[in-house]
Structure formats: C-alpha cells, structure tokens
PDB file of C-alpha atoms in Angstrom:
ATOM      1  CA  LEU A  96       3.347 -21.174  -3.515  1.00 80.00           C
ATOM      2  CA  GLY A  97       2.530 -22.432  -7.014  1.00 84.00           C
ATOM      3  CA  VAL A  98      -0.999 -23.011  -8.244  1.00 87.00           C
ATOM      4  CA  MET A  99      -2.009 -24.309 -11.667  1.00 83.00           C
ATOM      5  CA  GLY A 100      -5.580 -23.140 -12.176  1.00 84.00           C
ATOM      6  CA  THR A 101      -7.527 -21.349  -9.441  1.00 89.00           C
ATOM      7  CA  PHE A 102      -6.329 -19.941  -6.118  1.00 92.00           C
ATOM      8  CA  ILE A 103      -8.868 -18.486  -3.669  1.00 94.00           C
ATOM      9  CA  ALA A 104      -7.951 -17.068  -0.256  1.00 94.00           C
ATOM     10  CA  LYS A 105     -10.416 -14.924   1.668  1.00 95.00           C
ATOM     11  CA  GLY A 106      -9.902 -13.777   5.234  1.00 94.00           C
ATOM     12  CA  ARG A 107     -12.359 -12.247   7.661  1.00 93.00           C
ATOM     13  CA  PRO A 108     -13.252  -8.716   6.521  1.00 92.00           C
ATOM     14  CA  VAL A 109     -11.558  -6.057   8.656  1.00 91.00           C
ATOM     15  CA  GLY A 110     -13.389  -3.036   7.313  1.00 90.00           C
ATOM     16  CA  ARG A 111     -11.097  -0.079   6.819  1.00 92.00           C
ATOM     17  CA  SER A 112      -7.498  -1.286   6.553  1.00 94.00           C
ATOM     18  CA  TRP A 113      -5.634   2.054   6.763  1.00 96.00           C
ATOM     19  CA  ALA A 114      -6.141   5.678   7.743  1.00 97.00           C
ATOM     20  CA  ASN A 115      -4.281   8.980   7.840  1.00 97.00           C
ATOM     21  CA  LEU A 116      -2.574  10.022  11.037  1.00 97.00           C
ATOM     22  CA  ALA A 117      -4.840  12.694  12.542  1.00 95.00           C
ATOM     23  CA  ASN A 118      -2.050  14.694  14.204  1.00 94.00           C
ATOM     24  CA  THR A 119       1.703  14.523  14.566  1.00 96.00           C
ATOM     25  CA  SER A 120       2.970  11.762  16.878  1.00 96.00           C
ATOM     26  CA  SER A 121       6.216  12.583  18.652  1.00 96.00           C
ATOM     27  CA  ALA A 122       9.029  10.165  19.373  1.00 95.00           C
ATOM     28  CA  GLY A 123       8.250   8.457  22.661  1.00 96.00           C
ATOM     29  CA  ALA A 124       4.472   8.601  22.192  1.00 97.00           C
ATOM     30  CA  THR A 125       2.557   5.529  23.333  1.00 97.00           C
ATOM     31  CA  PHE A 126      -0.490   6.166  21.161  1.00 97.00           C
ATOM     32  CA  VAL A 127      -1.419   7.416  17.699  1.00 97.00           C
ATOM     33  CA  ASP A 128      -4.638   9.094  16.599  1.00 97.00           C
ATOM     34  CA  VAL A 129      -6.038   8.046  13.226  1.00 97.00           C
ATOM     35  CA  ALA A 130      -8.485  10.149  11.217  1.00 96.00           C
ATOM     36  CA  ALA A 131     -11.132   7.454  10.928  1.00 95.00           C
ATOM     37  CA  THR A 132     -13.472   5.349  12.992  1.00 94.00           C
ATOM     38  CA  VAL A 133     -11.885   1.910  13.145  1.00 94.00           C
ATOM     39  CA  ALA A 134     -12.583  -1.211  15.197  1.00 90.00           C
ATOM     40  CA  TRP A 135      -9.184  -2.889  14.977  1.00 94.00           C
ATOM     41  CA  GLU A 136      -8.707  -5.680  17.486  1.00 94.00           C
ATOM     42  CA  MET A 137      -6.475  -5.671  20.542  1.00 95.00           C
ATOM     43  CA  GLY A 138      -3.172  -7.380  19.727  1.00 96.00           C
ATOM     44  CA  ALA A 139      -3.362  -6.563  16.010  1.00 96.00           C
ATOM     45  CA  GLU A 140      -0.179  -5.230  14.401  1.00 95.00           C
ATOM     46  CA  VAL A 141      -0.142  -1.825  12.730  1.00 96.00           C
ATOM     47  CA  VAL A 142       2.491   0.070  10.765  1.00 94.00           C
ATOM     48  CA  VAL A 143       3.078   3.828  11.000  1.00 96.00           C
ATOM     49  CA  THR A 144       4.767   5.058   7.827  1.00 94.00           C
ATOM     50  CA  ALA A 145       7.863   7.235   7.782  1.00 92.00           C
ATOM     51  CA  THR A 146       7.551  10.966   7.097  1.00 92.00           C
ATOM     52  CA  ASP A 147      11.238  11.885   7.231  1.00 87.00           C
ATOM     53  CA  PHE A 148      13.947  11.094   4.685  1.00 83.00           C
ATOM     54  CA  GLY A 149      14.824   7.787   6.375  1.00 74.00           C
ATOM     55  CA  VAL A 150      12.658   5.001   4.992  1.00 70.00           C
ATOM     56  CA  HIS A 151      13.663   2.865   7.966  1.00 74.00           C
ATOM     57  CA  GLU A 152      11.647   5.158  10.214  1.00 87.00           C
ATOM     58  CA  ALA A 153       8.480   3.211   9.443  1.00 89.00           C
ATOM     59  CA  GLU A 154       7.510   1.467  12.668  1.00 91.00           C
ATOM     60  CA  THR A 155       5.329  -1.475  13.619  1.00 92.00           C
ATOM     61  CA  ARG A 156       3.505  -1.771  16.939  1.00 95.00           C
ATOM     62  CA  ARG A 157       0.690  -3.816  18.424  1.00 96.00           C
ATOM     63  CA  ILE A 158      -2.593  -2.361  19.652  1.00 97.00           C
ATOM     64  CA  LEU A 159      -3.233  -2.557  23.386  1.00 97.00           C
ATOM     65  CA  SER A 160      -6.633  -0.868  23.179  1.00 96.00           C
ATOM     66  CA  THR A 161      -8.610   1.664  21.159  1.00 96.00           C
ATOM     67  CA  THR A 162     -10.494   4.774  22.276  1.00 95.00           C
ATOM     68  CA  PRO A 163     -13.028   6.545  20.041  1.00 94.00           C
ATOM     69  CA  LEU A 164     -12.544  10.308  20.111  1.00 93.00           C
ATOM     70  CA  THR A 165     -14.652  13.126  18.703  1.00 82.00           C
ATOM     71  CA  SER A 166     -15.053  13.966  15.010  1.00 82.00           C
ATOM     72  CA  GLY A 167     -14.346  10.460  13.700  1.00 91.00           C
ATOM     73  CA  VAL A 168     -10.905  10.087  15.271  1.00 95.00           C
ATOM     74  CA  THR A 169      -9.749   6.859  16.933  1.00 96.00           C
ATOM     75  CA  ARG A 170      -6.861   6.638  19.381  1.00 96.00           C
ATOM     76  CA  LEU A 171      -4.727   3.493  19.194  1.00 97.00           C
ATOM     77  CA  HIS A 172      -2.816   2.717  22.375  1.00 98.00           C
ATOM     78  CA  LEU A 173       0.458   0.970  21.486  1.00 97.00           C
ATOM     79  CA  ASP A 174       2.495  -1.757  23.170  1.00 96.00           C
ATOM     80  CA  ALA A 175       5.738   0.271  22.993  1.00 95.00           C
ATOM     81  CA  PRO A 176       6.688   3.950  22.556  1.00 96.00           C
ATOM     82  CA  LEU A 177       7.423   5.239  19.068  1.00 96.00           C
ATOM     83  CA  THR A 178      11.083   5.661  18.208  1.00 93.00           C
ATOM     84  CA  PHE A 179      10.614   8.412  15.605  1.00 93.00           C
ATOM     85  CA  GLN A 180       8.343  11.369  14.994  1.00 95.00           C
ATOM     86  CA  HIS A 181       5.566  10.845  12.434  1.00 96.00           C
ATOM     87  CA  PHE A 182       4.216  14.044  10.900  1.00 95.00           C
ATOM     88  CA  SER A 183       0.620  14.937  10.111  1.00 95.00           C
ATOM     89  CA  GLY A 184      -0.334  18.411   8.931  1.00 92.00           C
ATOM     90  CA  GLU A 185      -0.295  21.002   6.166  1.00 88.00           C
ATOM     91  CA  GLU A 186       2.564  23.210   5.029  1.00 82.00           C
ATOM     92  CA  SER A 187       2.567  26.280   2.782  1.00 80.00           C
ATOM     93  CA  HIS A 188       5.256  26.614   0.116  1.00 75.00           C
ATOM     94  CA  GLY A 189       6.100  29.165  -2.550  1.00 72.00           C
ATOM     95  CA  THR A 190       5.116  32.791  -2.982  1.00 72.00           C
ATOM     96  CA  ALA A 191       1.538  31.789  -3.737  1.00 73.00           C
ATOM     97  CA  GLY A 192       1.316  30.069  -0.367  1.00 71.00           C
ATOM     98  CA  ARG A 193       0.122  26.814  -1.799  1.00 80.00           C
ATOM     99  CA  SER A 194      -0.815  24.332   0.887  1.00 83.00           C
ATOM    100  CA  ILE A 195       0.496  20.757   0.832  1.00 85.00           C
ATOM    101  CA  GLU A 196      -1.072  18.134   3.050  1.00 87.00           C
ATOM    102  CA  MET A 197       1.425  15.612   4.356  1.00 90.00           C
ATOM    103  CA  ARG A 198       0.308  12.886   6.718  1.00 94.00           C
ATOM    104  CA  ALA A 199       1.730   9.557   7.809  1.00 95.00           C
ATOM    105  CA  LYS A 200      -0.420   6.524   7.171  1.00 96.00           C
ATOM    106  CA  VAL A 201      -1.373   3.942   9.762  1.00 97.00           C
ATOM    107  CA  GLY A 202      -2.114   0.540   8.264  1.00 96.00           C
ATOM    108  CA  LEU A 203      -3.547  -2.623   9.780  1.00 96.00           C
ATOM    109  CA  LEU A 204      -1.216  -5.543   9.020  1.00 93.00           C
ATOM    110  CA  THR A 205      -2.880  -8.419  10.865  1.00 94.00           C
ATOM    111  CA  ARG A 206      -5.296 -10.791   9.117  1.00 94.00           C
ATOM    112  CA  ASN A 207      -6.691 -14.174  10.144  1.00 94.00           C
ATOM    113  CA  VAL A 208      -5.450 -15.791   6.901  1.00 93.00           C
ATOM    114  CA  VAL A 209      -1.664 -15.586   6.623  1.00 89.00           C
ATOM    115  CA  ILE A 210       0.709 -16.648   3.843  1.00 86.00           C
ATOM    116  CA  ARG A 211       4.112 -16.687   5.486  1.00 80.00           C
ATOM    117  CA  GLY A 212       7.562 -16.693   3.897  1.00 74.00           C
ATOM    118  CA  GLU A 213      10.850 -17.948   5.280  1.00 66.00           C
ATOM    119  CA  GLY A 214      11.285 -14.934   7.541  1.00 59.00           C
ATOM    120  CA  GLU A 215      15.074 -14.913   7.602  1.00 54.00           C
ATOM    121  CA  GLY A 216      16.126 -12.154   9.993  1.00 52.00           C
ATOM    122  CA  GLU A 217      12.609 -11.777  11.367  1.00 55.00           C
ATOM    123  CA  THR A 218      13.932 -11.285  14.908  1.00 57.00           C
ATOM    124  CA  LEU A 219      16.064  -8.320  13.844  1.00 56.00           C
ATOM    125  CA  PRO A 220      14.877  -4.707  13.903  1.00 56.00           C
ATOM    126  CA  TYR A 221      14.251  -3.456  10.384  1.00 50.00           C
ATOM    127  CA  THR A 222      17.009  -0.850  10.729  1.00 52.00           C
ATOM    128  CA  GLN A 223      19.592  -3.624  11.178  1.00 56.00           C
ATOM    129  CA  TRP A 224      18.858  -5.461   7.926  1.00 53.00           C
ATOM    130  CA  ASN A 225      22.022  -5.244   5.844  1.00 50.00           C
ATOM    131  CA  SER A 226      23.137  -2.114   7.634  1.00 49.00           C
ATOM    132  CA  ALA A 227      26.758  -1.047   7.330  1.00 46.00           C
ATOM    133  CA  ALA A 228      28.625  -1.827  10.541  1.00 45.00           C
ATOM    134  CA  GLY A 229      31.862   0.122  10.157  1.00 44.00           C
ATOM    135  CA  GLY A 230      34.824  -1.775   8.765  1.00 43.00           C
ATOM    136  CA  ALA A 231      36.488  -1.091   5.440  1.00 44.00           C
ATOM    137  CA  PRO A 232      34.912   1.416   3.035  1.00 48.00           C
ATOM    138  CA  ALA A 233      32.331   0.178   0.560  1.00 47.00           C
ATOM    139  CA  GLY A 234      33.930  -1.066  -2.631  1.00 49.00           C
ATOM    140  CA  ALA A 235      36.739  -2.967  -0.958  1.00 50.00           C
ATOM    141  CA  GLY A 236      35.089  -6.124  -2.274  1.00 59.00           C
ATOM    142  CA  ASP A 237      36.060  -8.400   0.598  1.00 75.00           C
ATOM    143  CA  CYS A 238      33.595 -10.498   2.547  1.00 82.00           C
ATOM    144  CA  GLY A 239      34.318 -10.003   6.205  1.00 83.00           C
ATOM    145  CA  ASN A 240      35.165  -6.295   6.066  1.00 80.00           C
ATOM    146  CA  GLY A 241      32.120  -5.383   8.152  1.00 76.00           C
ATOM    147  CA  VAL A 242      30.153  -3.757   5.329  1.00 73.00           C
ATOM    148  CA  CYS A 243      27.291  -5.377   3.443  1.00 70.00           C
ATOM    149  CA  GLN A 244      28.224  -4.317  -0.080  1.00 70.00           C
ATOM    150  CA  ASN A 245      26.618  -4.506  -3.493  1.00 67.00           C
ATOM    151  CA  LEU A 246      26.282  -8.106  -4.749  1.00 70.00           C
ATOM    152  CA  GLU A 247      26.741  -9.472  -1.218  1.00 72.00           C
ATOM    153  CA  ASN A 248      23.839 -10.947   0.704  1.00 70.00           C
ATOM    154  CA  SER A 249      23.143 -12.962   3.828  1.00 71.00           C
ATOM    155  CA  LYS A 250      23.817 -16.240   1.987  1.00 73.00           C
ATOM    156  CA  SER A 251      27.016 -15.325   0.139  1.00 76.00           C
ATOM    157  CA  CYS A 252      28.486 -13.296   3.010  1.00 79.00           C
ATOM    158  CA  PRO A 253      26.741 -13.881   6.358  1.00 78.00           C
ATOM    159  CA  ALA A 254      29.684 -12.234   8.151  1.00 79.00           C
ATOM    160  CA  ASP A 255      28.654  -8.820   6.799  1.00 75.00           C
ATOM    161  CA  CYS A 256      25.011  -9.127   5.771  1.00 73.00           C
ATOM    162  CA  VAL A 257      22.055  -9.975   7.978  1.00 68.00           C
ATOM    163  CA  GLY A 258      18.346 -10.160   7.310  1.00 61.00           C
ATOM    164  CA  PRO A 259      16.295 -11.209   4.289  1.00 54.00           C
ATOM    165  CA  SER A 260      18.554  -9.894   1.548  1.00 47.00           C
ATOM    166  CA  TYR A 261      18.782 -13.292  -0.108  1.00 50.00           C
ATOM    167  CA  GLU A 262      15.356 -14.631   0.770  1.00 52.00           C
ATOM    168  CA  TYR A 263      12.683 -13.015  -1.335  1.00 55.00           C
ATOM    169  CA  GLY A 264      10.082 -14.499   1.000  1.00 64.00           C
ATOM    170  CA  ALA A 265       6.574 -15.640   0.239  1.00 70.00           C
ATOM    171  CA  ALA A 266       5.398 -15.441  -3.356  1.00 77.00           C
ATOM    172  CA  ILE A 267       2.363 -16.808  -5.170  1.00 83.00           C
ATOM    173  CA  LEU A 268       2.451 -17.995  -8.766  1.00 84.00           C
ATOM    174  CA  VAL A 269      -0.893 -18.715 -10.424  1.00 89.00           C
ATOM    175  CA  ALA A 270      -0.800 -19.963 -14.000  1.00 87.00           C
ATOM    176  CA  GLY A 271      -3.041 -21.538 -16.592  1.00 84.00           C
ATOM    177  CA  TYR A 272      -2.192 -24.769 -18.378  1.00 80.00           C
ATOM    178  CA  THR A 273      -3.278 -27.057 -21.209  1.00 81.00           C
ATOM    179  CA  GLU A 274      -3.463 -30.877 -21.131  1.00 78.00           C
ATOM    180  CA  ASP A 275      -3.549 -33.202 -24.145  1.00 77.00           C
ATOM    181  CA  PHE A 276      -5.058 -36.678 -23.732  1.00 76.00           C
ATOM    182  CA  VAL A 277      -4.371 -39.420 -26.302  1.00 76.00           C
ATOM    183  CA  TYR A 278      -5.833 -42.950 -26.143  1.00 74.00           C
ATOM    184  CA  CYS A 279      -3.453 -45.845 -26.880  1.00 78.00           C
ATOM    185  CA  SER A 280      -4.304 -49.575 -26.978  1.00 76.00           C
ATOM    186  CA  GLN A 281      -2.056 -52.356 -25.710  1.00 74.00           C
ATOM    187  CA  GLU A 282      -0.806 -52.717 -29.268  1.00 76.00           C
ATOM    188  CA  GLN A 283       0.344 -49.102 -29.107  1.00 75.00           C
ATOM    189  CA  ASN A 284      -2.226 -47.994 -31.615  1.00 77.00           C
ATOM    190  CA  CYS A 285      -2.937 -44.426 -30.637  1.00 77.00           C
ATOM    191  CA  GLU A 286      -5.845 -42.243 -31.598  1.00 74.00           C
ATOM    192  CA  SER A 287      -6.448 -38.572 -31.184  1.00 70.00           C
ATOM    193  CA  GLY A 288      -7.845 -37.764 -27.790  1.00 73.00           C
ATOM    194  CA  TYR A 289      -8.951 -34.423 -26.484  1.00 75.00           C
ATOM    195  CA  ARG A 290      -7.490 -31.253 -25.010  1.00 74.00           C
ATOM    196  CA  ARG A 291      -8.585 -29.308 -21.973  1.00 76.00           C
ATOM    197  CA  SER A 292      -7.352 -25.912 -20.814  1.00 79.00           C
ATOM    198  CA  PHE A 293      -7.493 -24.148 -17.484  1.00 79.00           C
ATOM    199  CA  ALA A 294      -7.077 -20.402 -17.101  1.00 85.00           C
ATOM    200  CA  GLY A 295      -5.126 -18.991 -14.168  1.00 88.00           C
ATOM    201  CA  HIS A 296      -7.511 -17.307 -11.734  1.00 90.00           C
ATOM    202  CA  VAL A 297      -6.877 -15.669  -8.366  1.00 91.00           C
ATOM    203  CA  GLU A 298      -9.210 -14.258  -5.686  1.00 94.00           C
ATOM    204  CA  MET A 299      -7.631 -12.745  -2.560  1.00 92.00           C
ATOM    205  CA  GLU A 300      -9.332 -10.630   0.066  1.00 92.00           C
ATOM    206  CA  ASP A 301      -8.112  -9.650   3.523  1.00 93.00           C
ATOM    207  CA  VAL A 302      -5.023 -11.876   3.392  1.00 91.00           C
ATOM    208  CA  GLU A 303      -1.789 -11.138   5.240  1.00 88.00           C
ATOM    209  CA  MET A 304       1.446 -11.720   3.304  1.00 84.00           C
ATOM    210  CA  ARG A 305       4.130 -12.149   5.957  1.00 77.00           C
ATOM    211  CA  TYR A 306       7.796 -11.929   4.915  1.00 72.00           C
ATOM    212  CA  HIS A 307       6.720 -11.680   1.290  1.00 71.00           C
ATOM    213  CA  GLY A 308       8.924 -11.003  -1.694  1.00 59.00           C
ATOM    214  CA  GLN A 309       8.692  -9.300  -5.039  1.00 48.00           C
TER     215      GLN A 309
END
C-alpha cells in the first residue's frame, strides 16, 4: 500500500491489547488466565507467546467467552485446546537466589480495521511453514530433495518450500513529495510557476496488519 502524503487509519479502541499470563497453562488446556481485567469480544483471535526454546510454540486461538475472576484476573475460554505448555511464574537463580519473572504474553490480534496481505500459506499451521520434511541433507542444493534450504522459497522451489517465505505480505509506504508547476503558452513560451511540497504523515491506531511483512 503506497501513499504519497497522509495516511490515517483508526480502528475502534479495544482498551488493553495484551496482558501477562497469570499462571502456567498446560498443554491441552482449553482456557488461559490473564493478569488483567479485559473485555475482549467473543470470536476475537488471541496469541499466546512461546516460553520454551521453540519459537513455533506461539499459538493462536479464538475466544469463546470470558469470565472475570478475583484480583483482576480474566479467564479466556478458547475454541481449541493448547498444543504446548506456556509458562508463567518466577524462578530463582544463582547463589544469591535472585528471582526472575518469566511469563508468557497473551495479545489481542483482532481489530475492526484490517490491512491484509497476500496470505500465501495462510491455511497451513505455522509449524509447517518451510519446515524440513526429510529428504536429502541440507546443502545438497537440489530443488525437490524434500528440504527447504537457504536461498530457496515457495516461489523458486514450491516442491520443498511452503508458506509465505517469498511473500513479504502487507506493507505500507508513506512518503512525502514535491511538485513543480510551470505555465506554458500555446507558443511554448514558459514562465516560472510554483512549487508545492507534501510531507509524509501517518496516523494508525487499533489497526490489524494481517499477513504483514517487514
């Protein structure tokens, strides 16, 4: 999306857009408790961030309902069980027993104003995007060996690579520009005109970028 001048996009305010996980959610759980009072709508999509070494353990679910609990905690009932554990708690490390707070985040993804990219591979689970699928070892350099290797993507080698590796998705470019106007008669006698400039300006609030790029 390219805009020369001013781009303004403002969605309906959602209030708080993310919160810490209040307590650890185990794999198979059908709800998460967030450490905040939120009024997120039924059907809205949320993401629960990964807390293990696998970045693909971030999960998205939709809210079936919400239940306010005590002490500013809200329970979000999910449309499907969680696949992975998401940690929330404190751990002590070192001889001094220093405490480190580590908690997954739960973020609200849904907005009523959406800027949507191509969405190549949108029907695939995130863990399947460009995942190695056996075949020859990486470095063999042959499209069709069953491994999505460096410099291959879903356009150059669809046999091995799936998902949005080639598509960078939605992006917004906002730029300023300058125009020069010169007056010329029918006899092609031209005189100095005038110049006008526009600065690039962007205002975005509560906007969902779906399948966006970098």
